[in-house]
mmCIF file of C-alpha atoms and ligand atoms in Angstrom:
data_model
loop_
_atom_site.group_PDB
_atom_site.id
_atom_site.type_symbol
_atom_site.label_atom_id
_atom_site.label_comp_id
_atom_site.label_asym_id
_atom_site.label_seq_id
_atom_site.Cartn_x
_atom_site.Cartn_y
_atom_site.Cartn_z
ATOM 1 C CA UNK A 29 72.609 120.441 59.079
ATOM 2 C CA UNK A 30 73.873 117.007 61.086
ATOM 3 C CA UNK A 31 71.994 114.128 60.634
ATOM 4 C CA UNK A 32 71.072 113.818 64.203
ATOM 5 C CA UNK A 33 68.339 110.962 64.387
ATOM 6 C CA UNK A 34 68.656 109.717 60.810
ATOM 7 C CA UNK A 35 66.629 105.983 61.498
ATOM 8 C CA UNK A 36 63.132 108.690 61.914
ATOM 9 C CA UNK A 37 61.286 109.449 59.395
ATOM 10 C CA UNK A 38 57.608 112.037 59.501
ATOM 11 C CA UNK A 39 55.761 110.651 56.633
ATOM 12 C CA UNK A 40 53.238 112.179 55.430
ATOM 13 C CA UNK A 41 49.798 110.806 53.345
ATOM 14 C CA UNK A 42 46.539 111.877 52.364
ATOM 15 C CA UNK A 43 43.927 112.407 55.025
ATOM 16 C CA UNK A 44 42.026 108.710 55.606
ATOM 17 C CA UNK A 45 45.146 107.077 54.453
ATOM 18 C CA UNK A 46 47.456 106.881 57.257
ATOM 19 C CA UNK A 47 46.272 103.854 58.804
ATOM 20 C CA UNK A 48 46.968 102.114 55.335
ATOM 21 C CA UNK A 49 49.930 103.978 54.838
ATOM 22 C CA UNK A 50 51.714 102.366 58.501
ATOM 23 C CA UNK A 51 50.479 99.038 57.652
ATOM 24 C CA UNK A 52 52.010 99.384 54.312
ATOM 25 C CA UNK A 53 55.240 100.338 56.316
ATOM 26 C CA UNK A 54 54.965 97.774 58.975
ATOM 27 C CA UNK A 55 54.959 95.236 56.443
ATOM 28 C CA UNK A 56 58.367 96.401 55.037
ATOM 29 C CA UNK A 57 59.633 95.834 58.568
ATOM 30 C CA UNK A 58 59.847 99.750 59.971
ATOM 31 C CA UNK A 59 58.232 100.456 63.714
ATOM 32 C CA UNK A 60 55.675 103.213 63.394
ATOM 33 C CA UNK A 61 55.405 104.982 66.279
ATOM 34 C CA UNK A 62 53.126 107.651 65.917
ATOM 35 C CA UNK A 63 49.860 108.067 63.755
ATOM 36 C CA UNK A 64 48.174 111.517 64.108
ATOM 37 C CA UNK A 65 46.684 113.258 61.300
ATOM 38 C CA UNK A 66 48.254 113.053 57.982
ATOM 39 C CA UNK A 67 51.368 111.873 59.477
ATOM 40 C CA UNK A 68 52.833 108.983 60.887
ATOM 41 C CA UNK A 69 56.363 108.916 62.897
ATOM 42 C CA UNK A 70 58.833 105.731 61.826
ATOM 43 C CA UNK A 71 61.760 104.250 62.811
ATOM 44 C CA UNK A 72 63.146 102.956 59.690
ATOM 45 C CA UNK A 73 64.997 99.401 59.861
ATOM 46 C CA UNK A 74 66.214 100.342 56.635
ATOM 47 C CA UNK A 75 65.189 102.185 53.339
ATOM 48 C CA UNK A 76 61.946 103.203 53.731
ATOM 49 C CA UNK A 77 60.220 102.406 50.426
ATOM 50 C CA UNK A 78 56.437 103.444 50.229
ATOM 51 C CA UNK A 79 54.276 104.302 47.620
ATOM 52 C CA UNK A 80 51.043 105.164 49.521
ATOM 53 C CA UNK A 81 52.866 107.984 51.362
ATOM 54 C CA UNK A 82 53.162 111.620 50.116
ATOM 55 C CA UNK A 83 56.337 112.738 50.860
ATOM 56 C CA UNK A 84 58.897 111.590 53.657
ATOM 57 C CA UNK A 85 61.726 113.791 55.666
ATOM 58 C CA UNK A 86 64.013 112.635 57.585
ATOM 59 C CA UNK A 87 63.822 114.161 61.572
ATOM 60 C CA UNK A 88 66.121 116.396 62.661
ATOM 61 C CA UNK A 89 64.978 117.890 65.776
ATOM 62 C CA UNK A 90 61.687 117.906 67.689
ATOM 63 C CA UNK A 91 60.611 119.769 70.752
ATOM 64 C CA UNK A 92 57.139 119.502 72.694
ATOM 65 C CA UNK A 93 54.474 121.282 70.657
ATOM 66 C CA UNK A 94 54.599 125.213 71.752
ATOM 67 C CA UNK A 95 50.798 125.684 71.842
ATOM 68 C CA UNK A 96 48.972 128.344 70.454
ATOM 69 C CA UNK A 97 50.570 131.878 71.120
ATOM 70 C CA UNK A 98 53.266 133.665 69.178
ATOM 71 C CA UNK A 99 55.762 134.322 71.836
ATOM 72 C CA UNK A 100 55.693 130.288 72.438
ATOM 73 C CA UNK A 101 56.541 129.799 68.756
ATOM 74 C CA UNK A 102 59.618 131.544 68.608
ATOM 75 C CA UNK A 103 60.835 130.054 72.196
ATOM 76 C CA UNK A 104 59.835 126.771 70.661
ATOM 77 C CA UNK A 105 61.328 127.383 67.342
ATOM 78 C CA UNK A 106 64.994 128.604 68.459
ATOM 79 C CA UNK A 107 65.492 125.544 70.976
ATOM 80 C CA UNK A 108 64.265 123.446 67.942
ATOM 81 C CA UNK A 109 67.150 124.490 65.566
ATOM 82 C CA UNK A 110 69.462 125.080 68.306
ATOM 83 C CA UNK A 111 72.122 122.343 67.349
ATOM 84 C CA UNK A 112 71.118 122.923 63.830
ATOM 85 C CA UNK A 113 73.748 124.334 61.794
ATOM 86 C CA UNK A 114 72.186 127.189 58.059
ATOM 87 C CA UNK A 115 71.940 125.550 55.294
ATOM 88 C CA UNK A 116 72.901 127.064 51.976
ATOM 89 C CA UNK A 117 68.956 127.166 50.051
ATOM 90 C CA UNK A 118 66.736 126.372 52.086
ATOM 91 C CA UNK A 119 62.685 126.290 51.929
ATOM 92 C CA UNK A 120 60.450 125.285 54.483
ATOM 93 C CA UNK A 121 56.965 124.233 54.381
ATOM 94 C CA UNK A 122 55.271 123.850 58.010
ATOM 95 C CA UNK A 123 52.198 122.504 58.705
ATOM 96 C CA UNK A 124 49.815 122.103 62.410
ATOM 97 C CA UNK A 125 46.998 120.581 63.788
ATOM 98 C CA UNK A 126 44.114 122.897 66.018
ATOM 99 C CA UNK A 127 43.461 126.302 66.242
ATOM 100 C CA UNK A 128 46.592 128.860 66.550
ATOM 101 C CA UNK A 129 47.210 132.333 66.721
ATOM 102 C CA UNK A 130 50.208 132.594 64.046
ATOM 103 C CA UNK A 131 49.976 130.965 60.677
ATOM 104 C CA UNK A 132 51.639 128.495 58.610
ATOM 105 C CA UNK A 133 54.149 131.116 57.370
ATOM 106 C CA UNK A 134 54.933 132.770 60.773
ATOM 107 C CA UNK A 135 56.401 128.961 61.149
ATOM 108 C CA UNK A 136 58.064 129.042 58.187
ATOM 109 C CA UNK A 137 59.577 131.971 58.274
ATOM 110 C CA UNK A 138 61.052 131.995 61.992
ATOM 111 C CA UNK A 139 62.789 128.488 61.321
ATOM 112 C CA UNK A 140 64.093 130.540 58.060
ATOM 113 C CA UNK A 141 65.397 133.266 59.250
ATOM 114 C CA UNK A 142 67.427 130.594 61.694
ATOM 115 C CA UNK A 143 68.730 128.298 59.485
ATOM 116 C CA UNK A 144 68.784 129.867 56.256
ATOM 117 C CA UNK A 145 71.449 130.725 53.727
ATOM 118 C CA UNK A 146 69.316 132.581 52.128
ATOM 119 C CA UNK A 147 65.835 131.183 52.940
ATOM 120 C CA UNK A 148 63.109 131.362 50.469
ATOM 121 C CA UNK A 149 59.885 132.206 51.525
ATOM 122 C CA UNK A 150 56.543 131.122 50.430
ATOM 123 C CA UNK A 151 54.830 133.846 52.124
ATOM 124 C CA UNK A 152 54.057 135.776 49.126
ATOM 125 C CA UNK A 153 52.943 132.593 46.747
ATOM 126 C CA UNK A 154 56.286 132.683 44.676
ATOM 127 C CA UNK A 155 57.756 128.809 44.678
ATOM 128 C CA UNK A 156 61.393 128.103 45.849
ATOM 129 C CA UNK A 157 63.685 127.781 42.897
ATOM 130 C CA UNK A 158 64.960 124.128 42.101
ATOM 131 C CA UNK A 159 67.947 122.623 44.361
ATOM 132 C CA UNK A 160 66.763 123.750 47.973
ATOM 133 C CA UNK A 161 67.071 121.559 50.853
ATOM 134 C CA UNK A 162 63.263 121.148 51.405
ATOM 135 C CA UNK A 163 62.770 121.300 55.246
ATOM 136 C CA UNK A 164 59.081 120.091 57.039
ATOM 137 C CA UNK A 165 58.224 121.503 60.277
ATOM 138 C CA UNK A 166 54.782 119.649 61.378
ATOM 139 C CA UNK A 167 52.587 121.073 64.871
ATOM 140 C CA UNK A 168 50.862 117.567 65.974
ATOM 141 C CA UNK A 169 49.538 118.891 69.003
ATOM 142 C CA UNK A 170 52.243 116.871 70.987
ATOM 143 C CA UNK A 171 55.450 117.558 69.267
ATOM 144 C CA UNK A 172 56.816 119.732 66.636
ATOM 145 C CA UNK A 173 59.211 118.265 64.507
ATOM 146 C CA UNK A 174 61.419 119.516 62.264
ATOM 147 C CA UNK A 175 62.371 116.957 59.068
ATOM 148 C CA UNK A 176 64.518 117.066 55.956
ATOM 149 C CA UNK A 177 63.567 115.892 52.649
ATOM 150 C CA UNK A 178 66.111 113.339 51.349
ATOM 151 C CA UNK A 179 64.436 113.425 47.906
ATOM 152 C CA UNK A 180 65.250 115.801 45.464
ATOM 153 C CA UNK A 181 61.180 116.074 44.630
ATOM 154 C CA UNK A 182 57.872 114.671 46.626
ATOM 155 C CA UNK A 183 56.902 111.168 46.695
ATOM 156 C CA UNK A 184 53.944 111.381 45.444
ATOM 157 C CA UNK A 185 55.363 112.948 42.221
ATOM 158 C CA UNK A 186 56.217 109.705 40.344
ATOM 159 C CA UNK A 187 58.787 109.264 37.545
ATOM 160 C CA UNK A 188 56.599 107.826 35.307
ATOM 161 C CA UNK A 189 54.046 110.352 34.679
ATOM 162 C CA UNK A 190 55.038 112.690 31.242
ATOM 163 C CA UNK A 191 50.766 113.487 30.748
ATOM 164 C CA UNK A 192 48.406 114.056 33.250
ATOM 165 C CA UNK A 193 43.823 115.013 32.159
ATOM 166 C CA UNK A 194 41.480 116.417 34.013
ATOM 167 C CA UNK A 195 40.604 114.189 37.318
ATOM 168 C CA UNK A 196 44.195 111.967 37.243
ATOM 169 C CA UNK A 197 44.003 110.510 40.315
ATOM 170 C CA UNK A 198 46.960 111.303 43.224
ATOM 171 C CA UNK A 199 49.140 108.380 42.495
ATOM 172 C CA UNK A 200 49.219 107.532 46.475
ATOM 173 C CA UNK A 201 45.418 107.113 46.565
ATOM 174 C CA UNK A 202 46.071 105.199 43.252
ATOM 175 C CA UNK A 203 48.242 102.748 45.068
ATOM 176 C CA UNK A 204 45.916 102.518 48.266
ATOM 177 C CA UNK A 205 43.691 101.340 45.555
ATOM 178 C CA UNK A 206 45.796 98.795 44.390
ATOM 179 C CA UNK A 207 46.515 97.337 47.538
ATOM 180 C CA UNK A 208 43.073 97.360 48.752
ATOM 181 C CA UNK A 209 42.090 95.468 45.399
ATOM 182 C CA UNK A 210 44.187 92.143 46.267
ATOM 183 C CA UNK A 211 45.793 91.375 43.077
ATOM 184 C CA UNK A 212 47.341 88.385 42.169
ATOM 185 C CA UNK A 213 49.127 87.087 39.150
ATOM 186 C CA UNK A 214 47.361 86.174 36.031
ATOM 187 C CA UNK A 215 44.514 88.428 37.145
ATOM 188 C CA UNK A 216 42.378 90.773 34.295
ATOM 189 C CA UNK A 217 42.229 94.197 35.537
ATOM 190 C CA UNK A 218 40.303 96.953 33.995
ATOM 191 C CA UNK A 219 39.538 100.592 34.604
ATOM 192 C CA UNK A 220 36.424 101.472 32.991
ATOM 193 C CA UNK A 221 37.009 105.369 32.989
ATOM 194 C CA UNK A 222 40.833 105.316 33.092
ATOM 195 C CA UNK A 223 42.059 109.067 32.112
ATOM 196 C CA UNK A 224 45.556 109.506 32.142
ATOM 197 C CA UNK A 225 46.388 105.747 33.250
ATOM 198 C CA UNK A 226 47.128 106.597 37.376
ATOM 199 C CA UNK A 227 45.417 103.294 38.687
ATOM 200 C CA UNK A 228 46.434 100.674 36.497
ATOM 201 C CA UNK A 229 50.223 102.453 35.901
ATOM 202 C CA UNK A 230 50.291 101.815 39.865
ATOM 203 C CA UNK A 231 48.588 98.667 40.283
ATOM 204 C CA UNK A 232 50.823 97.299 37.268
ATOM 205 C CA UNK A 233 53.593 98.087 39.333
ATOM 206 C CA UNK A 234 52.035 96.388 42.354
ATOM 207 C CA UNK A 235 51.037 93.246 40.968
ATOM 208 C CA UNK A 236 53.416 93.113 37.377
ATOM 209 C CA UNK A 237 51.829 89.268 36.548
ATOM 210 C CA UNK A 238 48.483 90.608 36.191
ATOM 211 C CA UNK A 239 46.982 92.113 32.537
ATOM 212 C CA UNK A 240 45.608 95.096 32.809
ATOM 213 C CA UNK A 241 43.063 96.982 30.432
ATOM 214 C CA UNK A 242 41.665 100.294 30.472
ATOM 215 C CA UNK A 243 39.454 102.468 28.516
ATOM 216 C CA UNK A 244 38.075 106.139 28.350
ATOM 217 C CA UNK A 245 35.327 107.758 26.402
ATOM 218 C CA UNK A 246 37.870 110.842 25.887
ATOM 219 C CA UNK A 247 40.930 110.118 22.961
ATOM 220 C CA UNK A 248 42.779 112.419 24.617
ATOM 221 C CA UNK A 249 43.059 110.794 27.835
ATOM 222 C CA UNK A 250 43.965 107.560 26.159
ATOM 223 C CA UNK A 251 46.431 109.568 24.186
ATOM 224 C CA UNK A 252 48.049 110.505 27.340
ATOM 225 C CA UNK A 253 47.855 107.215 29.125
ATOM 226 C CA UNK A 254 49.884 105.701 26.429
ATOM 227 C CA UNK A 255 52.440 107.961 27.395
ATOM 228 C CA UNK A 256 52.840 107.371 31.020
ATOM 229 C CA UNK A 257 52.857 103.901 30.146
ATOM 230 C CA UNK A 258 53.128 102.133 26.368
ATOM 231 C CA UNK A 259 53.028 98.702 27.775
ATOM 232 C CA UNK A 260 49.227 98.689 29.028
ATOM 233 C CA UNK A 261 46.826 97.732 26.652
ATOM 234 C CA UNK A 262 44.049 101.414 27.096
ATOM 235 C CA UNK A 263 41.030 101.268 24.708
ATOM 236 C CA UNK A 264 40.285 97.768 24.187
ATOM 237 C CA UNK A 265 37.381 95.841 24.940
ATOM 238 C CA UNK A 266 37.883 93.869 28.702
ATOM 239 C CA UNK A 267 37.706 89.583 29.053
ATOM 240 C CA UNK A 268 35.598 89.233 32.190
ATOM 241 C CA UNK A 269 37.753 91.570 34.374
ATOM 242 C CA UNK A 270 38.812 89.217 37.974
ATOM 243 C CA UNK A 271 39.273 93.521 39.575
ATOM 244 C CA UNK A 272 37.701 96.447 38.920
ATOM 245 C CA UNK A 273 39.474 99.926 39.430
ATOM 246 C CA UNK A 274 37.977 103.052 39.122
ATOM 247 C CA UNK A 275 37.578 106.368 39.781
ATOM 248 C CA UNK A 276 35.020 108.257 37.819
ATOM 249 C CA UNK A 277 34.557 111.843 37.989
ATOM 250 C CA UNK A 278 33.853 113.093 41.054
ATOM 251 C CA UNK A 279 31.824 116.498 39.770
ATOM 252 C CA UNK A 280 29.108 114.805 37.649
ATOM 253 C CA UNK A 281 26.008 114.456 40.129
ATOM 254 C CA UNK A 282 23.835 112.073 38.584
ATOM 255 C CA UNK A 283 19.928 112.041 39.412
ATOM 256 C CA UNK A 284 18.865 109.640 42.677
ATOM 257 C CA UNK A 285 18.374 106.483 40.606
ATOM 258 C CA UNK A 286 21.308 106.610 38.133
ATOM 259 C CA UNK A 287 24.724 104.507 38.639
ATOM 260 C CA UNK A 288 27.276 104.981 36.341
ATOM 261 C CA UNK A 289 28.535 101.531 36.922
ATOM 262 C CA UNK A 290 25.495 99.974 35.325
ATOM 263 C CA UNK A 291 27.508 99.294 32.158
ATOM 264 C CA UNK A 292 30.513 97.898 33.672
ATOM 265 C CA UNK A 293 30.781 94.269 33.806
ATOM 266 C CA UNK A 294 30.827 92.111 36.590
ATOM 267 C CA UNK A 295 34.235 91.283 38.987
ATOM 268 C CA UNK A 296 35.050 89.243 41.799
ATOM 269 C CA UNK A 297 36.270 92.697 43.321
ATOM 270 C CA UNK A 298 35.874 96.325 42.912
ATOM 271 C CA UNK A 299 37.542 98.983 44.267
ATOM 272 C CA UNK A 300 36.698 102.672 43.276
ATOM 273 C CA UNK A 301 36.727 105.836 44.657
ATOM 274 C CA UNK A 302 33.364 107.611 45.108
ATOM 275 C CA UNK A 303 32.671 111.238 45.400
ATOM 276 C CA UNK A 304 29.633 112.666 47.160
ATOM 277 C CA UNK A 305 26.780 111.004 45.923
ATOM 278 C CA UNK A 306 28.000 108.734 43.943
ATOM 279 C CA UNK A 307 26.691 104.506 44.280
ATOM 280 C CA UNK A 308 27.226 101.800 42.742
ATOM 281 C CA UNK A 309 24.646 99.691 41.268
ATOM 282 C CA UNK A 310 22.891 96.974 43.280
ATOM 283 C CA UNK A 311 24.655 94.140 41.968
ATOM 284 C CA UNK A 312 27.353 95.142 44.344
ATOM 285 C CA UNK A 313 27.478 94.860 48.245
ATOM 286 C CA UNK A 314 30.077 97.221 49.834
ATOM 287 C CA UNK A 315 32.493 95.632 52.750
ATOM 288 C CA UNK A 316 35.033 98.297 53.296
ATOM 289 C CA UNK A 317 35.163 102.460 53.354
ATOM 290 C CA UNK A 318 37.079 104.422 53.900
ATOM 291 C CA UNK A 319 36.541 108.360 53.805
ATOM 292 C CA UNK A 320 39.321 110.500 52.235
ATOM 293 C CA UNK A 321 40.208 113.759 51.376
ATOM 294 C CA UNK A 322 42.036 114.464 48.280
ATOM 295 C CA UNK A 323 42.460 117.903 46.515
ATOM 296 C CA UNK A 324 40.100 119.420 49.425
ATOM 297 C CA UNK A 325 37.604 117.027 48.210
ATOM 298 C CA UNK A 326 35.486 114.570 50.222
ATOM 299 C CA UNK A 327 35.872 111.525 48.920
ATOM 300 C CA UNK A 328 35.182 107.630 49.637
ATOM 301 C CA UNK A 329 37.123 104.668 48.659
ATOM 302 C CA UNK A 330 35.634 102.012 48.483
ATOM 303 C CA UNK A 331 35.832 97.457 48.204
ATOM 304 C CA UNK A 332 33.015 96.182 46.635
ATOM 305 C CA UNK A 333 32.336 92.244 45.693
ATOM 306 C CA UNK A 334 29.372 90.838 43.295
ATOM 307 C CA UNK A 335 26.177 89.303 45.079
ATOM 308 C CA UNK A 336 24.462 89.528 48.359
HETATM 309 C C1 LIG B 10 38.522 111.074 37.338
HETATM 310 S S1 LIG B 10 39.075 110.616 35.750
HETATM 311 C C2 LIG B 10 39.783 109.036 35.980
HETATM 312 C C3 LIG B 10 41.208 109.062 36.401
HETATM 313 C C4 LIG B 10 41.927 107.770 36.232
HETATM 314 N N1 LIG B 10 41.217 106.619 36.793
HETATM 315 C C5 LIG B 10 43.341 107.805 36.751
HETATM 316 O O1 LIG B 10 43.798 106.733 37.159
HETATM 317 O O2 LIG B 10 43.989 108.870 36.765
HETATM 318 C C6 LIG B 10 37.580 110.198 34.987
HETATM 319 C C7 LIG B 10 37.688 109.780 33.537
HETATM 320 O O3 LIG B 10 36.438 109.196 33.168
HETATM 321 C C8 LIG B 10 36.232 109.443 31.806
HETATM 322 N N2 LIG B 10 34.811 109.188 31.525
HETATM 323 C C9 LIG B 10 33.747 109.978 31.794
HETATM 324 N N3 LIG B 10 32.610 109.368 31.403
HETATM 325 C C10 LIG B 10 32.965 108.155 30.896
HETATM 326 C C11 LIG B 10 32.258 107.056 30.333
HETATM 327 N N4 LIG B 10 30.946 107.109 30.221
HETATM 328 N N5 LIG B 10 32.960 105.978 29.925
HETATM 329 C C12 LIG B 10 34.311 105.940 30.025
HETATM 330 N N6 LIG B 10 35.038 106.952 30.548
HETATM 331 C C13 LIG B 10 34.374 108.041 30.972
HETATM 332 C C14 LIG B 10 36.720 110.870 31.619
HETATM 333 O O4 LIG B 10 37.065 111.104 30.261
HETATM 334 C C15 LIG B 10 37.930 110.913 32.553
HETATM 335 O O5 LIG B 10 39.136 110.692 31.861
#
């Protein structure tokens, strides 16, 4: 398969985080083009480096979106691959926007059978082995693209994570988190509720001159946080914190006038992610939200500072 447009990149993030995600890229110097949902189109002026993002491909081919009928699709889909030459192991994972009448897999299997030597299906639930060529195929209501993964794995699946607990946190919303949390050297981070490390492991590698401290009522999750990362100091007791980072378990619905933040200690800035009904205690005033949806959950993230 020729790299035909090799400077564009789909990138795709967690629903609520795609307007952070293309500032995050802008940044870096890359043109984003295109935000729609869960996706944003680039031109790269180099490496694309991004850690809010959940996975990047590189684009192929694209045609104008086919609509919603079957007979479209596979019009659509064989002028897509036409200049497309198989590729030995291939999987494809498609994705659209709006109502249709053919399904995620009808995709995936027509630009298969095309360019596939042999395709593997995920039709019937049964993952591709290791060592395909990953292909995306996304329906944004305008265009349909067609991408290739350049990385052997995900983004969003991060090198540094050997344990995971119940409730780690997606390491993109992790480092939305960081950035939203404006850390700065010499800073005293904590994580009150910390699990498997996600947060601080990502802001550390954000903002590497601040200290950062996290605890957990659960040995186990400290257990495992020392193994993603040896270097952060999980379980002690915080200094006045400058951030705050958290994300405490979504499930637990606490009655009307409880707030689990009540025993954490006060912070220039906090930045947590809530799940439905959760608040923070009154000391805090909330300037920033921003809804999200992670793990089919509904989900706000939040910047909070001390005071009226
Ligand atoms: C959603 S997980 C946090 C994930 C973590 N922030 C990360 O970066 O992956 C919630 C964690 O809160 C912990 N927890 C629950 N109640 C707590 C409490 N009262 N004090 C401290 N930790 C608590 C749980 O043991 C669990 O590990």
């Amino acid at each position: 398969m020729p790299s035909a447009r090799s400077a564009e990149f789909l990138v795709r993030t967690v629903t609520g985080l795609e307007r952070l995600t293309a500032a995050e890229l802008t940044e870096a110097g890359h043109r984003v083009v295109d935000v729609t949902k869960r996706q944003l189109v680039v031109e790269a002026a180099g490496p694309v480096e991004t850690r809010l993002a959940d996975d990047q491909f590189t684009i192929r081919a694209s045609v104008p979106d086919p609509g919603h009928t079957r007979t479209a699709l596979g019009r659509a889909v064989a002028e897509l691959t036409r200049h497309l030459a198989p590729e030995p192991r291939l999987s494809v994972t498609a994705s659209f926007t709006g109502a249709r009448n053919f399904s995620r897999y009808d995709i995936e299997d027509a630009v298969g059978a095309r360019l596939g030597a042999p395709y593997f299906s995920r039709r019937h639930g049964t993952p591709p082995p290791p060592g395909t060529t990953d292909v995306r195929v996304a329906l944004d209501g305008k265009v349909m693209w067609l991408g290739v993964r350049p990385h052997a794995v995900p983004l969003h699946r991060r090198a540094w994570r050997r344990a995971t607990v119940v409730g780690s946190l997606h390491p993109p919303v992790a480092a939305a988190m960081a950035r939203l949390a404006d850390l700065r050297p010499g800073h005293v981070v904590l994580d009150p509720c910390c699990g498997a490390g996600t947060l601080l492991i990502e802001a550390r590698l954000r903002e590497p001159g601040a200290s950062y401290h996290g605890r957990d009522v659960d040995p186990k999750a400290i257990e495992a946080a020392r193994l993603n990362e040896p270097a952060i100091d999980w379980r002690t007791e915080e200094r006045n914190p400058d951030r705050i980072l958290a994300n405490p378990p979504w499930g637990v619905r606490l009655p009307a006038t409880a707030r689990f933040s009540r025993g954490w200690p006060e912070a220039e800035r906090l930045v947590a992610v809530l799940g439905e009904g959760q608040r923070l205690d009154r000391r805090w005033r909330t300037v920033e939200e921003h809804p999200l949806t992670v793990a089919g959950r509904h989900v706000r993230m939040i910047v909070a500072l001390i005071g009226k």
